[in-house]
Amino acid sequence: MSTAPPGPPGPHWFGLGDVLTEHARTRPDDTAVVCGTHRSSWSELDRRVCALAAVLASRGLAPGERLLWLGQNCHRLLEALFAAARLGAVLCPVNWRQSVDELRFVLTDAEPSVVLWQAVEIGEAVAAARVDTARVDTSRVDTTRVDTARVGTVGSAHWIQHDDPGPDGYEALLAAAQPVAAAPVDPAGPVLMLYTAAFNGRPNGALLSQTALLSQTTTLLLLEGVGADEVFLNSGPLFHIGTLRRTLAVAHAGGRNVMLRRVEPELLAELVQAQRCTSAFLQRPTMEQLVALGGRYDLSSLRTPPGPPGWDELVTVQRGARVRSGYGQTELAGVVTFSMPERPTVGGLPGPLATVEVLDPAGVPVGVGEVGELAVRGPMVMNGYHRRPELTAAKRRHGWHHTGDLGRREPDGSLSFVGPLRKMIKSAAENVYPAEVEASLRRHSGVAKAAVIGLPDATWGQRVLAVVVPAATTADPEPTTLAEQLIEHCRRELAGYKRPRLVEFVDALPTRDGGTDYDALDARFGGGGYPGTG
Amino acid sequence: MSTAPPGPPGPHWFGLGDVLTEHARTRPDDTAVVCGTHRSSWSELDRRVCALAAVLASRGLAPGERLLWLGQNCHRLLEALFAAARLGAVLCPVNWRQSVDELRFVLTDAEPSVVLWQAVEIGEAVAAARVDTARVDTSRVDTTRVDTARVGTVGSAHWIQHDDPGPDGYEALLAAAQPVAAAPVDPAGPVLMLYTAAFNGRPNGALLSQTALLSQTTTLLLLEGVGADEVFLNSGPLFHIGTLRRTLAVAHAGGRNVMLRRVEPELLAELVQAQRCTSAFLQRPTMEQLVALGGRYDLSSLRTPPGPPGWDELVTVQRGARVRSGYGQTELAGVVTFSMPERPTVGGLPGPLATVEVLDPAGVPVGVGEVGELAVRGPMVMNGYHRRPELTAAKRRHGWHHTGDLGRREPDGSLSFVGPLRKMIKSAAENVYPAEVEASLRRHSGVAKAAVIGLPDATWGQRVLAVVVPAATTADPEPTTLAEQLIEHCRRELAGYKRPRLVEFVDALPTRDGGTDYDALDARFGGGGYPGTG
């Protein structure tokens, strides 16, 4: 599953390597990427990718094998992705913000053949993780391993420091390489692996094909108007699909990517001004920091929707007309539903290359207005998780990609995201999704936070318990009164079997990994009896 | 090759049936198609397609089998294509302008399981072809047949008259059908067959997949701005990809298709006025006929580029900004190169999902400025020709789709179409393409028409002969003088080995099937010695 089947090239094959080949011919002198003082035209990028592919092949990176990027945003990451595409290999840009323990897990799990790593800023953590990995690798017996023929790959991976200016560094190797001509690669094979979906405490590597990436970028070209005139500031991390999908869309269109190693407002503003960036990956806190710089930089080249106070005066505001991204996830190479300005809907509409369904646990579509699991079919769906055949099979049961998220089809045909699926409560024959009940509780003015769990019930299998942090600002009713009000509130908003039978009040919800710790709630309040994989 | 491999549905599958499903949910009440007095919303179209799929399945149309459309433009043709997509079957819209002999060939060659036919206007020819087919079918021994298990399918095909108002007609069958739910279909399998490419006097059925069609329509959505607000008048024949590609792009976008059975200016103008059509398939003679109607109809809803005298006052002219289609062919589901207004180039640039190469006969790319065969890789490439395994293999050698057309890469990276490949002349080790030499000859003011053939040559294998119809308007030089001038002209424009060694003058070139009859020229002037498949 993780390797493209070998075979003769087909006349249908079109991938990222072909995109690069065409740009190098049709816009050879346009700037493709800017990174610090480095600037590559499309023809120069093509030459560098050819050289890198030769270096990686000579270091043993075979089709289907993993190439790790242990570094920050850089033009060389983009080169590594194109080189992987040309070789039929898989690039995995690793989250460099992780702890040594987390890095070690990824290094072990990914089984890379080659690692491109960075010394600046993150070299110590990388070195620590590497030592541990080597130690683990020689002693372990890994029963989760699928491909036993390649045991030991991690320990024997070739490490290349991309920011080493010496004779063993990336640039020296490129300069000495004997580039070979690009051969066609089956675009249905994986080319990108992103760790995500830590269902059970450890992340899983989602494998995305070239076809998946190009389906996503084509959708962005079409719906979000990405074009050859875009100068995109890569101000979000490239190990996350949120930024990377636009990086690739801009490259697909023949536009320009400007790299930013890490988000610092002053540096970001300088780059926008110097490179006349037209777009950037911007979240609200960053926009507020840019406003706080007090107009010292010319950001007028940025075309954005309206922003926080002071923002609209700094940039070129584009009102109304733009499509907005809706629901998406790493396993879908990005976004699959969009709000269309000319067609206002409650939720998002599927893009032109995807179909979305709302399924019950048996794989049967639920009715309009009912909550079920969002499921997707389309060329942007991942090939599966690296080394997780059972999890992969579970995600694609009934011929659909199961997102693990709850959604609802609205009467206008659009799709609303409700919340993560997590554990499901089963009350008699009925399915109760905690996220849906929690959303209802949070709409009550007396609630600050809410979590819903299931208690074992001799008669009904399970009954619904709401754990609530009361809102500080409300007049303080008796807990009993508030509990009754909340149950009544849910009775009005939800089907009867979904409403809580009991409400417990707490000062704070226990958390883990940034979210509510449901296991702790189960332990404290006696939750249990969940059906399915729980 | 002509049948999708059976297997469980995959989470990557997305096809025309899914497009219809989504439109029926997200724009159920928008009008999808108008045909005479018939009008279907997207939800109504979905219901009718479900019913038709049930009818066709009950008549024995299995996955991979052919459904013939022997009729003119009609909303039922679109229904048949969506039904074929839902069933994994292949719709073949037949050229109804063909002779009885030609229709009989297609009926026999296509081996249909079900035929949808039309009595109005073309019923007699269809009936005559059908009788002959039945006779041929029971007696023949067809050695070109690939699938011997299905011999006799033609004779036993189910015939349904689509314009029969009685109890056996299309509408009665639909009304009585028990629709079944749509199941996912592998979009890599063929869904459309169009006869084209009569290399050896008989056409071949090009099989196009759902992925190919959706790649083409996505490209049109992106580059030609097809959108949900388009009302497209289907005023070209739907058995030709030139019209059908836009029909499908409009359907993909959720726009509206208006059907016109045959091109009559008065009827066309009435429809544009009544349906407020925004686009139509229009060739210059038709535009001139519409101008000749003298402004009796309101055509202002049409958005077109500037046209012939009188045209621009009738319609809403769109100047400059639109992308223009360039090179294409049926085997590519339409067009693969485009001229981009913001980026003027000599030739066309490949669309975002195709790569184009110019190859020599050994499959090696030729240099910039040199002529070779245009070759394409991308998801829009056909699956092959029905029942022509050898021809299919020849078309996809070296992993490229060979177009059978000559082209040249210009210094600006764009691609120019030179002419059909046809026979190639081999002079020593050099390849001479007649179309290239002919194009050079036609640029000389003394030439009205020109054809180039190869004569056997003991020393060089072949030598180049130009057969020329002199221009009537030029001063009449001695033939010897003009011949010398033409040879000298070609010497200046072409490599030395390409210039004609001899020139013969004729009053007219022999023709066949609307083109030059090269076999007749070979016979008359002693042509021969062509390399390869000739």
Short mmCIF file of C-alpha atoms in Angstrom, two decimals, chain B residues 327-492:
data_model
loop_
_atom_site.label_atom_id
_atom_site.label_comp_id
_atom_site.label_asym_id
_atom_site.label_seq_id
_atom_site.Cartn_x
_atom_site.Cartn_y
_atom_site.Cartn_z
CA TYR B 327 -4.53 21.87 -29.81
CA GLY B 328 -6.75 18.91 -29.00
CA GLN B 329 -8.26 15.69 -30.29
CA THR B 330 -10.97 13.19 -29.40
CA GLU B 331 -8.40 10.80 -27.90
CA LEU B 332 -7.58 13.53 -25.31
CA ALA B 333 -11.22 14.19 -24.42
CA GLY B 334 -10.76 17.65 -25.94
CA VAL B 335 -8.09 20.30 -25.70
CA VAL B 336 -4.64 20.16 -24.08
CA THR B 337 -2.98 23.45 -25.06
CA PHE B 338 -4.34 26.93 -24.48
CA SER B 339 -3.32 30.48 -25.28
CA MET B 340 -3.29 32.62 -22.17
CA PRO B 341 -4.16 36.30 -22.72
CA GLU B 342 -1.87 37.48 -19.91
CA ARG B 343 1.04 35.51 -21.33
CA PRO B 344 1.24 35.88 -25.12
CA THR B 345 3.08 32.98 -26.73
CA VAL B 346 3.62 31.73 -30.28
CA GLY B 347 1.77 28.47 -29.66
CA GLY B 348 -0.36 27.09 -26.85
CA LEU B 349 0.62 26.22 -23.29
CA PRO B 350 -0.35 22.85 -21.77
CA GLY B 351 -3.26 22.96 -19.34
CA PRO B 352 -2.58 22.35 -15.63
CA LEU B 353 -3.13 18.57 -15.80
CA ALA B 354 -1.17 17.58 -18.92
CA THR B 355 2.41 17.41 -20.06
CA VAL B 356 3.24 17.59 -23.77
CA GLU B 357 6.41 16.47 -25.51
CA VAL B 358 7.63 16.55 -29.11
CA LEU B 359 9.12 13.16 -29.96
CA ASP B 360 11.14 11.70 -32.78
CA PRO B 361 10.16 8.25 -34.10
CA ALA B 362 12.36 6.56 -31.48
CA GLY B 363 10.46 8.29 -28.67
CA VAL B 364 13.25 10.75 -27.89
CA PRO B 365 12.32 14.43 -27.41
CA VAL B 366 13.52 16.64 -30.25
CA GLY B 367 15.06 20.05 -29.67
CA VAL B 368 13.34 23.42 -29.47
CA GLY B 369 12.23 24.53 -32.94
CA GLU B 370 12.36 21.05 -34.40
CA VAL B 371 9.30 19.22 -35.70
CA GLY B 372 8.24 15.90 -34.21
CA GLU B 373 5.13 14.04 -33.12
CA LEU B 374 3.08 15.70 -30.38
CA ALA B 375 2.85 13.31 -27.43
CA VAL B 376 0.80 13.75 -24.25
CA ARG B 377 0.75 12.32 -20.74
CA GLY B 378 -2.11 13.09 -18.39
CA PRO B 379 -5.38 11.83 -16.94
CA MET B 380 -7.34 12.98 -20.03
CA VAL B 381 -5.66 10.46 -22.33
CA MET B 382 -8.01 7.79 -23.74
CA ASN B 383 -7.96 4.20 -22.46
CA GLY B 384 -7.44 3.00 -26.05
CA TYR B 385 -9.49 2.09 -29.12
CA HIS B 386 -12.29 -0.45 -28.79
CA ARG B 387 -11.21 -3.81 -30.26
CA ARG B 388 -7.89 -2.44 -31.58
CA PRO B 389 -5.22 -3.78 -29.22
CA GLU B 390 -2.38 -3.32 -31.71
CA LEU B 391 -3.34 0.21 -32.66
CA THR B 392 -3.82 1.05 -28.97
CA ALA B 393 -0.36 -0.30 -28.14
CA ALA B 394 1.17 1.71 -30.97
CA LYS B 395 -0.51 4.90 -29.75
CA ARG B 396 0.91 4.50 -26.22
CA ARG B 397 4.42 3.32 -26.95
CA HIS B 398 7.22 4.73 -24.75
CA GLY B 399 4.63 5.60 -22.09
CA TRP B 400 3.25 8.56 -24.08
CA HIS B 401 0.02 9.02 -25.98
CA HIS B 402 1.12 9.58 -29.56
CA THR B 403 -1.28 12.03 -31.17
CA GLY B 404 -0.45 11.27 -34.79
CA ASP B 405 0.03 15.00 -35.25
CA LEU B 406 3.17 17.01 -35.80
CA GLY B 407 4.16 19.87 -33.58
CA ARG B 408 7.05 22.03 -32.58
CA ARG B 409 8.20 23.53 -29.30
CA GLU B 410 8.77 27.23 -29.77
CA PRO B 411 11.63 29.10 -28.06
CA ASP B 412 9.08 30.56 -25.61
CA GLY B 413 8.18 27.04 -24.45
CA SER B 414 4.78 26.97 -26.15
CA LEU B 415 3.66 24.29 -28.59
CA SER B 416 2.63 24.81 -32.19
CA PHE B 417 0.56 22.38 -34.23
CA VAL B 418 2.20 21.76 -37.61
CA GLY B 419 -0.08 19.24 -39.28
CA PRO B 420 -1.10 15.61 -39.32
CA LEU B 421 1.77 13.13 -39.22
CA ARG B 422 0.56 10.80 -41.96
CA LYS B 423 3.37 9.23 -43.89
CA MET B 424 6.91 10.21 -43.05
CA ILE B 425 9.63 10.48 -45.67
CA LYS B 426 13.04 9.13 -44.78
CA SER B 427 15.99 10.75 -46.55
CA ALA B 428 19.17 8.98 -45.45
CA ALA B 429 18.92 9.07 -41.62
CA GLU B 430 16.71 12.16 -41.59
CA ASN B 431 12.94 12.31 -41.03
CA VAL B 432 10.96 14.56 -43.35
CA TYR B 433 7.35 15.27 -42.43
CA PRO B 434 5.29 16.21 -45.51
CA ALA B 435 3.04 18.56 -43.50
CA GLU B 436 6.02 20.70 -42.53
CA VAL B 437 7.30 21.01 -46.11
CA GLU B 438 3.78 21.69 -47.36
CA ALA B 439 3.35 24.48 -44.82
CA SER B 440 6.57 26.05 -46.07
CA LEU B 441 5.48 25.78 -49.72
CA ARG B 442 2.11 27.39 -48.95
CA ARG B 443 3.88 30.41 -47.53
CA HIS B 444 5.25 31.12 -51.04
CA SER B 445 3.02 33.50 -52.99
CA GLY B 446 3.23 31.34 -56.12
CA VAL B 447 1.52 28.36 -54.42
CA ALA B 448 -2.21 27.76 -54.06
CA LYS B 449 -2.00 24.17 -52.80
CA ALA B 450 0.84 21.78 -52.15
CA ALA B 451 1.30 18.11 -51.29
CA VAL B 452 4.60 16.40 -50.57
CA ILE B 453 5.37 12.73 -51.18
CA GLY B 454 8.50 10.57 -51.12
CA LEU B 455 10.00 8.85 -54.17
CA PRO B 456 12.20 5.76 -53.76
CA ASP B 457 15.86 6.66 -54.12
CA ALA B 458 18.66 4.14 -54.56
CA THR B 459 21.18 6.27 -52.68
CA TRP B 460 19.16 8.02 -49.97
CA GLY B 461 16.19 5.70 -49.46
CA GLN B 462 13.73 8.41 -50.47
CA ARG B 463 13.77 11.87 -52.00
CA VAL B 464 11.19 14.61 -51.58
CA LEU B 465 8.73 15.47 -54.36
CA ALA B 466 6.44 18.51 -54.14
CA VAL B 467 3.16 18.44 -56.07
CA VAL B 468 1.95 22.02 -56.43
CA VAL B 469 -1.15 23.82 -57.67
CA PRO B 470 0.18 27.26 -58.71
CA ALA B 471 -1.59 30.34 -57.45
CA ALA B 472 -3.93 31.72 -60.12
CA THR B 473 -3.26 35.32 -59.20
CA THR B 474 0.49 35.39 -59.65
CA ALA B 475 2.24 36.40 -62.82
CA ASP B 476 2.83 33.15 -64.65
CA PRO B 477 6.54 32.33 -64.59
CA GLU B 478 7.98 29.41 -66.47
CA PRO B 479 7.28 26.20 -64.53
CA THR B 480 11.00 25.57 -64.37
CA THR B 481 11.60 29.01 -62.87
CA LEU B 482 8.80 28.59 -60.30
CA ALA B 483 10.10 25.13 -59.36
CA GLU B 484 13.55 26.56 -58.75
CA GLN B 485 12.07 29.41 -56.76
CA LEU B 486 10.10 27.01 -54.57
CA ILE B 487 13.10 24.77 -53.93
CA GLU B 488 15.17 27.83 -53.04
CA HIS B 489 12.31 29.11 -50.81
CA CYS B 490 12.21 25.82 -48.90
CA ARG B 491 16.00 25.78 -48.63
CA ARG B 492 15.79 29.11 -46.82
#
